[in-house]
mmCIF file of C-alpha atoms in Angstrom:
data_model
loop_
_atom_site.group_PDB
_atom_site.id
_atom_site.type_symbol
_atom_site.label_atom_id
_atom_site.label_comp_id
_atom_site.label_asym_id
_atom_site.label_seq_id
_atom_site.Cartn_x
_atom_site.Cartn_y
_atom_site.Cartn_z
ATOM 1 C CA MET A 7 3.929 -7.580 20.671
ATOM 2 C CA GLN A 8 2.279 -10.865 19.702
ATOM 3 C CA ALA A 9 1.722 -11.605 16.024
ATOM 4 C CA GLY A 10 -1.845 -10.989 14.926
ATOM 5 C CA THR A 11 -2.622 -8.636 17.835
ATOM 6 C CA LEU A 12 -5.024 -5.863 16.847
ATOM 7 C CA ILE A 13 -3.490 -2.600 18.068
ATOM 8 C CA THR A 14 -4.534 1.049 18.003
ATOM 9 C CA PRO A 15 -3.075 3.566 15.522
ATOM 10 C CA ARG A 16 -1.158 5.250 18.320
ATOM 11 C CA LEU A 17 0.433 1.972 19.433
ATOM 12 C CA ALA A 18 1.184 1.084 15.810
ATOM 13 C CA GLU A 19 2.972 4.401 15.367
ATOM 14 C CA GLU A 20 4.939 3.887 18.571
ATOM 15 C CA ALA A 21 5.875 0.343 17.541
ATOM 16 C CA ILE A 22 7.193 1.597 14.199
ATOM 17 C CA HIS A 23 9.172 4.483 15.620
ATOM 18 C CA SER A 24 10.720 2.432 18.432
ATOM 19 C CA ARG A 25 12.345 0.166 15.844
ATOM 20 C CA LEU A 26 13.665 2.696 13.342
ATOM 21 C CA THR A 27 17.333 2.860 12.380
ATOM 22 C CA CYS A 28 18.727 6.365 11.951
ATOM 23 C CA LEU A 29 19.789 7.005 8.365
ATOM 24 C CA PRO A 30 23.437 8.017 7.751
ATOM 25 C CA ILE A 31 24.740 11.537 7.215
ATOM 26 C CA GLU A 32 26.250 12.929 4.035
ATOM 27 C CA SER A 33 27.773 16.291 3.113
ATOM 28 C CA LEU A 34 26.207 17.881 0.047
ATOM 29 C CA PRO A 35 26.539 21.165 -1.844
ATOM 30 C CA LEU A 36 23.917 23.595 -0.618
ATOM 31 C CA THR A 37 22.280 23.638 -4.047
ATOM 32 C CA GLN A 38 21.426 19.937 -3.641
ATOM 33 C CA CYS A 39 19.968 20.148 -0.163
ATOM 34 C CA VAL A 40 16.467 21.536 -0.683
ATOM 35 C CA GLY A 41 13.984 19.140 0.888
ATOM 36 C CA GLY A 42 16.732 17.505 2.935
ATOM 37 C CA THR A 43 17.002 17.217 6.711
ATOM 38 C CA LEU A 44 19.817 19.179 8.349
ATOM 39 C CA ARG A 45 22.093 17.073 10.545
ATOM 40 C CA GLU A 46 24.258 19.819 12.027
ATOM 41 C CA ASN A 47 23.654 23.149 13.705
ATOM 42 C CA VAL A 48 24.202 26.287 11.645
ATOM 43 C CA TYR A 49 25.681 29.331 13.380
ATOM 44 C CA ALA A 50 25.918 32.944 12.250
ATOM 45 C CA GLU A 51 29.184 33.632 10.446
ATOM 46 C CA ARG A 52 29.073 37.301 11.538
ATOM 47 C CA ASP A 53 26.592 39.876 12.784
ATOM 48 C CA HIS A 54 23.460 40.160 10.687
ATOM 49 C CA PRO A 55 23.196 42.650 9.175
ATOM 50 C CA PRO A 56 27.018 42.857 9.221
ATOM 51 C CA PHE A 57 26.857 46.673 9.063
ATOM 52 C CA ASP A 58 24.325 49.474 9.499
ATOM 53 C CA ARG A 59 22.356 48.849 6.319
ATOM 54 C CA VAL A 60 20.398 51.439 4.332
ATOM 55 C CA THR A 61 16.802 50.249 3.756
ATOM 56 C CA MET A 62 15.546 52.977 1.387
ATOM 57 C CA ASP A 63 16.905 54.792 -1.647
ATOM 58 C CA GLY A 64 17.456 58.413 -0.618
ATOM 59 C CA ILE A 65 20.019 60.540 1.175
ATOM 60 C CA ALA A 66 21.943 59.866 4.365
ATOM 61 C CA VAL A 67 22.317 62.805 6.741
ATOM 62 C CA ASP A 68 23.198 63.590 10.328
ATOM 63 C CA SER A 69 19.923 63.735 12.284
ATOM 64 C CA ALA A 70 21.389 66.490 14.447
ATOM 65 C CA ALA A 71 21.270 68.783 11.387
ATOM 66 C CA LEU A 72 17.567 68.030 11.020
ATOM 67 C CA ARG A 73 16.953 68.892 14.639
ATOM 68 C CA ARG A 74 18.706 72.223 14.017
ATOM 69 C CA GLY A 75 16.212 72.919 11.235
ATOM 70 C CA GLN A 76 18.399 72.079 8.249
ATOM 71 C CA ARG A 77 16.155 71.356 5.241
ATOM 72 C CA ARG A 78 18.513 71.771 2.263
ATOM 73 C CA PHE A 79 21.603 69.615 1.826
ATOM 74 C CA ARG A 80 24.442 69.529 -0.652
ATOM 75 C CA ILE A 81 24.835 66.099 -2.220
ATOM 76 C CA GLN A 82 28.427 65.269 -1.460
ATOM 77 C CA ALA A 83 28.724 61.836 -3.107
ATOM 78 C CA THR A 84 26.902 58.592 -3.837
ATOM 79 C CA GLN A 85 27.148 55.478 -1.665
ATOM 80 C CA ALA A 86 26.277 52.329 -3.629
ATOM 81 C CA ALA A 87 25.622 48.850 -2.249
ATOM 82 C CA GLY A 88 28.753 46.733 -2.113
ATOM 83 C CA ASN A 89 31.159 49.672 -1.758
ATOM 84 C CA PRO A 90 33.160 50.760 1.296
ATOM 85 C CA PRO A 91 31.503 53.513 3.343
ATOM 86 C CA ILE A 92 32.059 57.183 2.503
ATOM 87 C CA LYS A 93 32.559 59.677 5.311
ATOM 88 C CA LEU A 94 29.999 62.484 5.547
ATOM 89 C CA GLY A 95 31.492 65.957 5.403
ATOM 90 C CA ALA A 96 29.921 69.034 7.028
ATOM 91 C CA GLY A 97 26.508 69.021 8.706
ATOM 92 C CA GLU A 98 24.877 70.612 5.663
ATOM 93 C CA ASP A 99 26.086 67.772 3.433
ATOM 94 C CA ALA A 100 24.249 64.615 2.444
ATOM 95 C CA ILE A 101 25.301 61.429 0.687
ATOM 96 C CA GLU A 102 23.026 59.825 -1.864
ATOM 97 C CA VAL A 103 22.493 56.187 -0.805
ATOM 98 C CA MET A 104 21.029 53.066 -2.350
ATOM 99 C CA THR A 105 19.056 50.299 -0.657
ATOM 100 C CA GLY A 106 21.474 47.730 0.776
ATOM 101 C CA ALA A 107 24.411 50.130 1.016
ATOM 102 C CA MET A 108 26.480 50.689 4.151
ATOM 103 C CA LEU A 109 25.392 53.740 6.111
ATOM 104 C CA PRO A 110 28.000 56.452 5.459
ATOM 105 C CA VAL A 111 30.273 57.318 8.349
ATOM 106 C CA GLY A 112 29.008 60.388 10.214
ATOM 107 C CA SER A 113 25.361 59.941 9.155
ATOM 108 C CA ASP A 114 22.661 58.260 11.211
ATOM 109 C CA CYS A 115 19.424 58.475 9.257
ATOM 110 C CA VAL A 116 18.080 58.152 5.704
ATOM 111 C CA ILE A 117 15.495 60.368 4.040
ATOM 112 C CA PRO A 118 13.741 58.445 1.223
ATOM 113 C CA VAL A 119 13.647 59.851 -2.301
ATOM 114 C CA GLU A 120 9.857 60.201 -2.080
ATOM 115 C CA GLN A 121 10.365 63.004 0.473
ATOM 116 C CA LEU A 122 12.998 64.917 -1.500
ATOM 117 C CA ASP A 123 13.305 67.412 -4.331
ATOM 118 C CA VAL A 124 16.722 67.137 -6.026
ATOM 119 C CA ALA A 125 18.053 69.869 -8.319
ATOM 120 C CA GLY A 126 21.447 71.416 -9.053
ATOM 121 C CA GLY A 127 23.327 69.064 -6.755
ATOM 122 C CA TYR A 128 21.150 69.885 -3.733
ATOM 123 C CA ALA A 129 18.395 67.917 -1.995
ATOM 124 C CA SER A 130 15.525 69.839 -0.412
ATOM 125 C CA LEU A 131 13.316 68.077 2.142
ATOM 126 C CA ASN A 132 9.552 68.285 2.104
ATOM 127 C CA THR A 133 8.176 70.331 4.964
ATOM 128 C CA THR A 134 6.493 67.234 6.435
ATOM 129 C CA VAL A 135 9.713 65.250 6.848
ATOM 130 C CA VAL A 136 10.233 64.063 10.402
ATOM 131 C CA SER A 137 13.179 61.825 11.131
ATOM 132 C CA SER A 138 15.113 60.396 14.044
ATOM 133 C CA PRO A 139 18.435 58.628 14.569
ATOM 134 C CA TYR A 140 18.679 55.433 12.502
ATOM 135 C CA HIS A 141 15.425 56.029 10.698
ATOM 136 C CA ASN A 142 15.334 53.729 7.605
ATOM 137 C CA VAL A 143 18.478 51.959 8.818
ATOM 138 C CA HIS A 144 18.713 48.235 9.573
ATOM 139 C CA ARG A 145 21.095 48.259 12.542
ATOM 140 C CA ARG A 146 24.127 45.999 12.615
ATOM 141 C CA GLY A 147 23.469 42.799 14.569
ATOM 142 C CA SER A 148 19.774 43.553 15.070
ATOM 143 C CA ASP A 149 18.771 40.206 13.492
ATOM 144 C CA SER A 150 21.509 38.044 15.008
ATOM 145 C CA ARG A 151 24.970 38.250 16.474
ATOM 146 C CA GLN A 152 28.047 36.398 15.293
ATOM 147 C CA GLY A 153 27.954 32.810 16.589
ATOM 148 C CA ALA A 154 24.205 32.788 17.210
ATOM 149 C CA LEU A 155 22.358 29.534 16.480
ATOM 150 C CA LEU A 156 20.419 30.010 13.237
ATOM 151 C CA LEU A 157 19.263 26.481 12.333
ATOM 152 C CA GLU A 158 19.069 23.376 14.512
ATOM 153 C CA THR A 159 19.809 19.827 13.472
ATOM 154 C CA GLY A 160 16.609 18.159 12.298
ATOM 155 C CA THR A 161 15.402 21.215 10.403
ATOM 156 C CA LEU A 162 13.736 20.574 7.064
ATOM 157 C CA LEU A 163 15.585 22.623 4.458
ATOM 158 C CA ARG A 164 13.110 24.668 2.456
ATOM 159 C CA ALA A 165 13.882 27.848 0.541
ATOM 160 C CA PRO A 166 14.088 30.098 3.664
ATOM 161 C CA GLU A 167 16.425 27.690 5.470
ATOM 162 C CA ILE A 168 18.633 27.329 2.404
ATOM 163 C CA ALA A 169 18.958 31.129 2.341
ATOM 164 C CA VAL A 170 19.905 31.172 6.038
ATOM 165 C CA ALA A 171 22.596 28.529 5.510
ATOM 166 C CA ALA A 172 23.961 30.479 2.549
ATOM 167 C CA SER A 173 24.071 33.656 4.655
ATOM 168 C CA ALA A 174 26.180 31.741 7.174
ATOM 169 C CA GLY A 175 28.745 31.079 4.436
ATOM 170 C CA MET A 176 28.061 27.353 4.176
ATOM 171 C CA ALA A 177 28.758 26.032 0.687
ATOM 172 C CA ARG A 178 28.047 22.498 1.924
ATOM 173 C CA VAL A 179 25.918 21.163 4.752
ATOM 174 C CA ARG A 180 25.517 17.815 6.473
ATOM 175 C CA VAL A 181 22.131 16.265 5.809
ATOM 176 C CA SER A 182 20.435 12.902 6.241
ATOM 177 C CA SER A 183 21.017 10.523 3.376
ATOM 178 C CA GLN A 184 17.800 9.857 1.535
ATOM 179 C CA PRO A 185 16.596 6.277 1.840
ATOM 180 C CA ALA A 186 16.222 4.163 -1.264
ATOM 181 C CA VAL A 187 12.513 3.269 -1.310
ATOM 182 C CA MET A 188 11.098 0.391 -3.350
ATOM 183 C CA VAL A 189 7.374 0.476 -4.082
ATOM 184 C CA VAL A 190 6.027 -3.010 -4.852
ATOM 185 C CA SER A 191 2.558 -3.808 -6.155
ATOM 186 C CA THR A 192 1.368 -7.406 -5.949
ATOM 187 C CA GLY A 193 -1.422 -9.100 -7.865
ATOM 188 C CA ASP A 194 -2.171 -10.866 -11.140
ATOM 189 C CA GLU A 195 -5.074 -8.516 -11.854
ATOM 190 C CA LEU A 196 -2.990 -5.338 -12.169
ATOM 191 C CA ILE A 197 -2.388 -3.849 -15.625
ATOM 192 C CA GLU A 198 -0.228 -0.833 -16.417
ATOM 193 C CA PRO A 199 -1.866 2.354 -17.720
ATOM 194 C CA GLY A 200 -1.793 2.325 -21.498
ATOM 195 C CA ASP A 201 -1.653 -1.486 -21.828
ATOM 196 C CA PRO A 202 -4.600 -3.517 -23.180
ATOM 197 C CA ILE A 203 -6.943 -4.532 -20.369
ATOM 198 C CA ALA A 204 -9.578 -7.254 -19.981
ATOM 199 C CA ASP A 205 -12.896 -6.910 -18.190
ATOM 200 C CA TYR A 206 -11.628 -8.886 -15.180
ATOM 201 C CA GLN A 207 -8.482 -6.783 -14.724
ATOM 202 C CA VAL A 208 -7.823 -3.384 -13.094
ATOM 203 C CA ARG A 209 -5.344 -0.613 -13.667
ATOM 204 C CA ARG A 210 -2.233 -0.469 -11.512
ATOM 205 C CA SER A 211 -2.858 2.870 -9.770
ATOM 206 C CA ASN A 212 -1.684 2.412 -6.161
ATOM 207 C CA ALA A 213 2.003 2.433 -7.069
ATOM 208 C CA TYR A 214 1.617 5.735 -8.874
ATOM 209 C CA ALA A 215 -0.105 7.313 -5.867
ATOM 210 C CA VAL A 216 2.554 6.010 -3.477
ATOM 211 C CA ALA A 217 5.458 7.193 -5.635
ATOM 212 C CA ALA A 218 3.832 10.604 -6.155
ATOM 213 C CA THR A 219 3.362 11.021 -2.404
ATOM 214 C CA LEU A 220 6.988 10.145 -1.697
ATOM 215 C CA ARG A 221 8.389 12.406 -4.408
ATOM 216 C CA ARG A 222 6.146 15.299 -3.366
ATOM 217 C CA ARG A 223 7.862 15.140 0.009
ATOM 218 C CA GLY A 224 11.312 15.416 -1.527
ATOM 219 C CA LEU A 225 12.218 11.729 -1.711
ATOM 220 C CA ALA A 226 13.937 11.133 -5.045
ATOM 221 C CA ARG A 227 15.312 7.589 -4.741
ATOM 222 C CA VAL A 228 12.023 5.805 -5.404
ATOM 223 C CA GLY A 229 11.917 2.519 -7.327
ATOM 224 C CA ASP A 230 8.922 0.570 -8.614
ATOM 225 C CA ASP A 231 8.098 -3.089 -9.202
ATOM 226 C CA HIS A 232 5.059 -5.240 -9.923
ATOM 227 C CA VAL A 233 5.089 -8.873 -8.819
ATOM 228 C CA PRO A 234 2.354 -11.409 -9.703
ATOM 229 C CA ASP A 235 0.794 -13.692 -7.092
ATOM 230 C CA ASP A 236 3.554 -16.278 -7.335
ATOM 231 C CA GLU A 237 5.357 -17.247 -4.129
ATOM 232 C CA ALA A 238 8.683 -18.198 -5.694
ATOM 233 C CA LEU A 239 8.815 -15.080 -7.855
ATOM 234 C CA LEU A 240 7.766 -12.883 -4.934
ATOM 235 C CA ARG A 241 10.540 -14.371 -2.808
ATOM 236 C CA GLU A 242 13.110 -13.776 -5.543
ATOM 237 C CA ARG A 243 12.145 -10.135 -6.152
ATOM 238 C CA LEU A 244 11.775 -9.191 -2.493
ATOM 239 C CA THR A 245 15.180 -10.737 -1.749
ATOM 240 C CA LEU A 246 16.718 -8.401 -4.311
ATOM 241 C CA HIS A 247 14.851 -5.338 -3.057
ATOM 242 C CA LEU A 248 15.821 -5.986 0.563
ATOM 243 C CA THR A 249 19.511 -5.984 -0.368
ATOM 244 C CA THR A 250 19.310 -2.694 -2.267
ATOM 245 C CA HIS A 251 16.759 -0.568 -0.384
ATOM 246 C CA GLU A 252 16.351 0.836 3.122
ATOM 247 C CA VAL A 253 12.566 1.060 2.831
ATOM 248 C CA MET A 254 10.117 -1.237 1.080
ATOM 249 C CA VAL A 255 6.463 -0.308 0.649
ATOM 250 C CA LEU A 256 4.244 -3.117 -0.613
ATOM 251 C CA SER A 257 0.667 -2.679 -1.768
ATOM 252 C CA GLY A 258 -1.584 -5.724 -1.574
ATOM 253 C CA GLY A 259 -1.136 -9.321 -0.490
ATOM 254 C CA VAL A 260 -1.329 -8.724 3.281
ATOM 255 C CA SER A 261 -4.869 -9.813 4.133
ATOM 256 C CA MET A 262 -6.151 -13.342 4.869
ATOM 257 C CA GLY A 263 -6.812 -14.708 1.375
ATOM 258 C CA LYS A 264 -5.165 -17.685 -0.323
ATOM 259 C CA PHE A 265 -2.994 -15.410 -2.480
ATOM 260 C CA ASP A 266 -2.049 -12.960 0.290
ATOM 261 C CA LEU A 267 1.532 -14.189 0.298
ATOM 262 C CA VAL A 268 3.453 -11.129 1.456
ATOM 263 C CA PRO A 269 3.672 -11.800 5.241
ATOM 264 C CA LYS A 270 4.685 -15.446 4.682
ATOM 265 C CA VAL A 271 7.413 -14.570 2.171
ATOM 266 C CA LEU A 272 8.772 -11.712 4.262
ATOM 267 C CA LEU A 273 9.121 -13.974 7.283
ATOM 268 C CA GLN A 274 10.991 -16.496 5.104
ATOM 269 C CA LEU A 275 13.408 -13.699 4.159
ATOM 270 C CA GLY A 276 14.195 -12.876 7.785
ATOM 271 C CA VAL A 277 11.961 -9.834 8.113
ATOM 272 C CA GLN A 278 10.781 -9.671 11.723
ATOM 273 C CA GLU A 279 7.062 -9.011 12.012
ATOM 274 C CA VAL A 280 6.315 -6.176 14.435
ATOM 275 C CA PHE A 281 2.552 -6.109 13.960
ATOM 276 C CA HIS A 282 -0.155 -7.219 11.566
ATOM 277 C CA ASN A 283 -3.599 -5.576 11.780
ATOM 278 C CA ILE A 284 -4.511 -2.199 13.241
ATOM 279 C CA ALA A 285 -7.867 -1.302 14.801
ATOM 280 C CA GLN A 286 -8.761 1.198 12.099
ATOM 281 C CA ARG A 287 -10.942 1.671 9.042
ATOM 282 C CA PRO A 288 -9.796 1.685 6.323
ATOM 283 C CA GLY A 289 -6.475 -0.153 6.347
ATOM 284 C CA ARG A 290 -6.994 -2.721 9.079
ATOM 285 C CA PRO A 291 -4.746 -5.478 7.562
ATOM 286 C CA MET A 292 -1.598 -3.306 7.505
ATOM 287 C CA TRP A 293 1.655 -5.196 8.186
ATOM 288 C CA PHE A 294 4.978 -3.838 9.442
ATOM 289 C CA GLY A 295 8.325 -5.488 9.974
ATOM 290 C CA ILE A 296 12.064 -4.869 10.239
ATOM 291 C CA GLY A 297 14.528 -6.524 7.840
ATOM 292 C CA PRO A 298 17.793 -8.248 8.772
ATOM 293 C CA GLN A 299 19.803 -5.024 8.180
ATOM 294 C CA GLY A 300 17.213 -2.755 9.780
ATOM 295 C CA GLN A 301 15.186 -2.157 6.614
ATOM 296 C CA MET A 302 11.695 -0.784 7.162
ATOM 297 C CA VAL A 303 9.086 -2.971 5.452
ATOM 298 C CA PHE A 304 5.495 -1.771 5.193
ATOM 299 C CA GLY A 305 2.793 -4.094 3.869
ATOM 300 C CA LEU A 306 -0.146 -1.856 2.963
ATOM 301 C CA PRO A 307 -3.595 -3.219 2.138
ATOM 302 C CA GLY A 308 -4.283 -3.290 -1.586
ATOM 303 C CA ASN A 309 -7.536 -1.340 -1.595
ATOM 304 C CA PRO A 310 -6.548 2.113 -2.894
ATOM 305 C CA VAL A 311 -8.020 4.245 -0.093
ATOM 306 C CA SER A 312 -6.391 1.972 2.492
ATOM 307 C CA THR A 313 -3.042 2.174 0.724
ATOM 308 C CA LEU A 314 -2.955 5.957 0.632
ATOM 309 C CA VAL A 315 -4.274 6.440 4.174
ATOM 310 C CA CYS A 316 -1.717 4.029 5.667
ATOM 311 C CA LEU A 317 1.066 5.618 3.629
ATOM 312 C CA ILE A 318 0.281 9.083 5.006
ATOM 313 C CA ARG A 319 -0.461 7.972 8.561
ATOM 314 C CA TYR A 320 2.511 5.643 9.097
ATOM 315 C CA VAL A 321 5.076 5.423 6.282
ATOM 316 C CA ILE A 322 5.753 9.129 5.706
ATOM 317 C CA PRO A 323 6.224 9.904 9.443
ATOM 318 C CA ALA A 324 8.481 6.855 9.841
ATOM 319 C CA ILE A 325 10.783 7.960 7.024
ATOM 320 C CA ALA A 326 10.875 11.482 8.470
ATOM 321 C CA ASP A 327 11.869 10.108 11.869
ATOM 322 C CA ALA A 328 14.561 7.878 10.347
ATOM 323 C CA MET A 329 15.962 11.025 8.714
ATOM 324 C CA ARG A 330 15.727 12.758 12.113
ATOM 325 C CA THR A 331 13.416 15.429 10.733
ATOM 326 C CA LYS A 332 11.764 17.516 13.427
ATOM 327 C CA ARG A 333 8.010 16.957 13.169
ATOM 328 C CA GLU A 334 5.219 19.194 14.355
ATOM 329 C CA PRO A 335 2.100 17.724 16.021
ATOM 330 C CA PRO A 336 -0.707 16.920 13.578
ATOM 331 C CA GLU A 337 -2.889 19.798 12.467
ATOM 332 C CA ARG A 338 -6.276 19.838 14.206
ATOM 333 C CA LEU A 339 -9.534 21.066 12.686
ATOM 334 C CA ALA A 340 -13.229 21.027 13.520
ATOM 335 C CA LEU A 341 -15.743 18.949 11.557
ATOM 336 C CA ALA A 342 -18.036 21.009 9.340
ATOM 337 C CA THR A 343 -20.907 18.494 9.653
ATOM 338 C CA PRO A 344 -21.824 15.686 12.063
ATOM 339 C CA VAL A 345 -20.386 12.215 11.402
ATOM 340 C CA ALA A 346 -21.889 8.934 12.623
ATOM 341 C CA PHE A 347 -19.629 5.877 12.866
ATOM 342 C CA GLN A 348 -20.571 2.568 14.457
ATOM 343 C CA ALA A 349 -17.521 0.299 14.232
ATOM 344 C CA PRO A 350 -15.219 0.000 17.299
ATOM 345 C CA LEU A 351 -12.281 1.125 15.142
ATOM 346 C CA ALA A 352 -10.430 4.380 14.564
ATOM 347 C CA TYR A 353 -11.993 6.038 11.533
ATOM 348 C CA PHE A 354 -9.900 7.722 8.835
ATOM 349 C CA LEU A 355 -12.357 9.986 7.037
ATOM 350 C CA PRO A 356 -11.381 11.934 3.879
ATOM 351 C CA VAL A 357 -12.158 15.657 4.081
ATOM 352 C CA VAL A 358 -12.101 18.857 2.088
ATOM 353 C CA ILE A 359 -10.740 21.829 4.040
ATOM 354 C CA GLU A 360 -12.976 24.828 3.513
ATOM 355 C CA HIS A 361 -13.074 28.306 5.040
ATOM 356 C CA ASP A 362 -16.147 30.094 6.330
ATOM 357 C CA ASP A 363 -16.949 33.803 5.961
ATOM 358 C CA TRP A 364 -14.647 34.634 8.899
ATOM 359 C CA GLY A 365 -11.741 32.765 7.330
ATOM 360 C CA ARG A 366 -11.931 29.850 9.777
ATOM 361 C CA PRO A 367 -10.945 26.442 8.344
ATOM 362 C CA TRP A 368 -13.318 23.487 8.657
ATOM 363 C CA ALA A 369 -12.903 19.813 7.774
ATOM 364 C CA ASN A 370 -15.808 18.948 5.496
ATOM 365 C CA PRO A 371 -16.303 15.137 5.357
ATOM 366 C CA ARG A 372 -16.179 13.396 1.989
ATOM 367 C CA PRO A 373 -16.691 9.713 2.893
ATOM 368 C CA PRO A 374 -15.877 7.260 0.090
ATOM 369 C CA LYS A 375 -18.221 4.414 -0.809
ATOM 370 C CA GLY A 376 -15.623 1.982 0.509
ATOM 371 C CA SER A 377 -11.885 1.384 0.673
ATOM 372 C CA GLY A 378 -11.865 0.671 -3.058
ATOM 373 C CA ASP A 379 -13.454 4.016 -3.982
ATOM 374 C CA PHE A 380 -10.284 5.940 -4.699
ATOM 375 C CA LEU A 381 -12.114 8.119 -7.252
ATOM 376 C CA SER A 382 -13.767 9.952 -4.352
ATOM 377 C CA LEU A 383 -10.357 11.087 -3.063
ATOM 378 C CA ALA A 384 -9.869 13.429 -6.017
ATOM 379 C CA GLY A 385 -10.308 16.996 -4.771
ATOM 380 C CA THR A 386 -9.968 16.104 -1.091
ATOM 381 C CA ASP A 387 -7.184 17.566 1.055
ATOM 382 C CA GLY A 388 -6.518 14.650 3.376
ATOM 383 C CA PHE A 389 -8.314 12.829 6.161
ATOM 384 C CA VAL A 390 -9.219 13.231 9.818
ATOM 385 C CA GLU A 391 -8.665 10.542 12.437
ATOM 386 C CA LEU A 392 -11.763 9.984 14.574
ATOM 387 C CA PRO A 393 -11.869 7.860 17.767
ATOM 388 C CA PRO A 394 -13.462 4.417 17.696
ATOM 389 C CA GLY A 395 -17.238 4.196 17.531
ATOM 390 C CA PRO A 396 -20.043 3.722 18.019
ATOM 391 C CA ASN A 397 -20.495 7.459 18.205
ATOM 392 C CA THR A 398 -21.920 10.473 16.462
ATOM 393 C CA PHE A 399 -19.308 13.193 16.244
ATOM 394 C CA PRO A 400 -21.034 16.601 16.193
ATOM 395 C CA LYS A 401 -20.239 19.578 14.041
ATOM 396 C CA GLY A 402 -17.291 21.318 15.669
ATOM 397 C CA PHE A 403 -15.681 18.093 16.913
ATOM 398 C CA VAL A 404 -11.918 18.689 16.689
ATOM 399 C CA ALA A 405 -9.770 15.946 15.181
ATOM 400 C CA ALA A 406 -6.233 15.469 13.870
ATOM 401 C CA VAL A 407 -5.860 16.135 10.143
ATOM 402 C CA TYR A 408 -3.387 14.396 7.838
ATOM 403 C CA ARG A 409 -2.951 16.016 4.440
ATOM 404 C CA TRP A 410 -2.231 14.065 1.287
#
């Protein structure tokens, strides 16, 4: 791919993903793995449930006695969860059982307490009780059999997956190592929140949005730096960050101005340029390259809307792929109102996702006043990607949605 070539978002994504280096694997305690990417298959330790499991508080009886018309049972004993099974005596006997307990030997159904009257050591059934074998019983192995595949490598470990791994007896699991990510803002005009500010300066907000986006997706090793528009200082700081981080995300300094020094300095440091400029609005000047040790380096345009859009569209998916996280295709929604767009560029349009009276979701456009109007992003849910114009996209036009 020639330097300076204007490529489509799809080709940009393919160019990034074709050059990714897979992140290493580490073994971690299960309690530290939430938000991580599984890098091994997880198999069932035993049948699940591992025994015929009682699902209601009540009494366990032999259903044959019910079919014979038995409606009053002597309570023989109590079977609690976590205890070995008790054997049912005669057909007119019942065993009091608790939810989660093993089904007593000799019984095959459970009558819930709501359908019983208990007095003097006997349980009498309501006249409306109808039962059948294994009623209110979670049969052994009905969810999975021993050795069954429960979780595949590449699975994102959320609360349900953590529970599955725990049920398989895994105190530790192999997951992708999290990349160390350095977020770098460039520009003399940027002032930290809380510091005194002059009329000609602006607050440093992009870095906070980038770091928040990364952390919200479970990435904890996120660093931050601010470098003025000084070539020697930029070279010094980026040299350090390249030696200590697998991913570098820069905001600003990638366009065509006199002080847009980032591409020049990165090339001096041995970062191979993969592309510079994408046929999209906003975010056209985006830069991407690969460092000498396979580091991913993203140069995002400094305008705030451009920064956040490019981060969501390209950086987050790239990190997920480097961690070998299985990704679903983008969500697709219909536009709630028509949208006219004239430029021959892909259009990333912020939207609010709203539901109509039938519960159907719609993408309601909230176009900003420009790529510097980050205030308009507050309250939006993400953006849709529309094909290049000129075109008027009607209400109901279906487009891919990328959520913040």
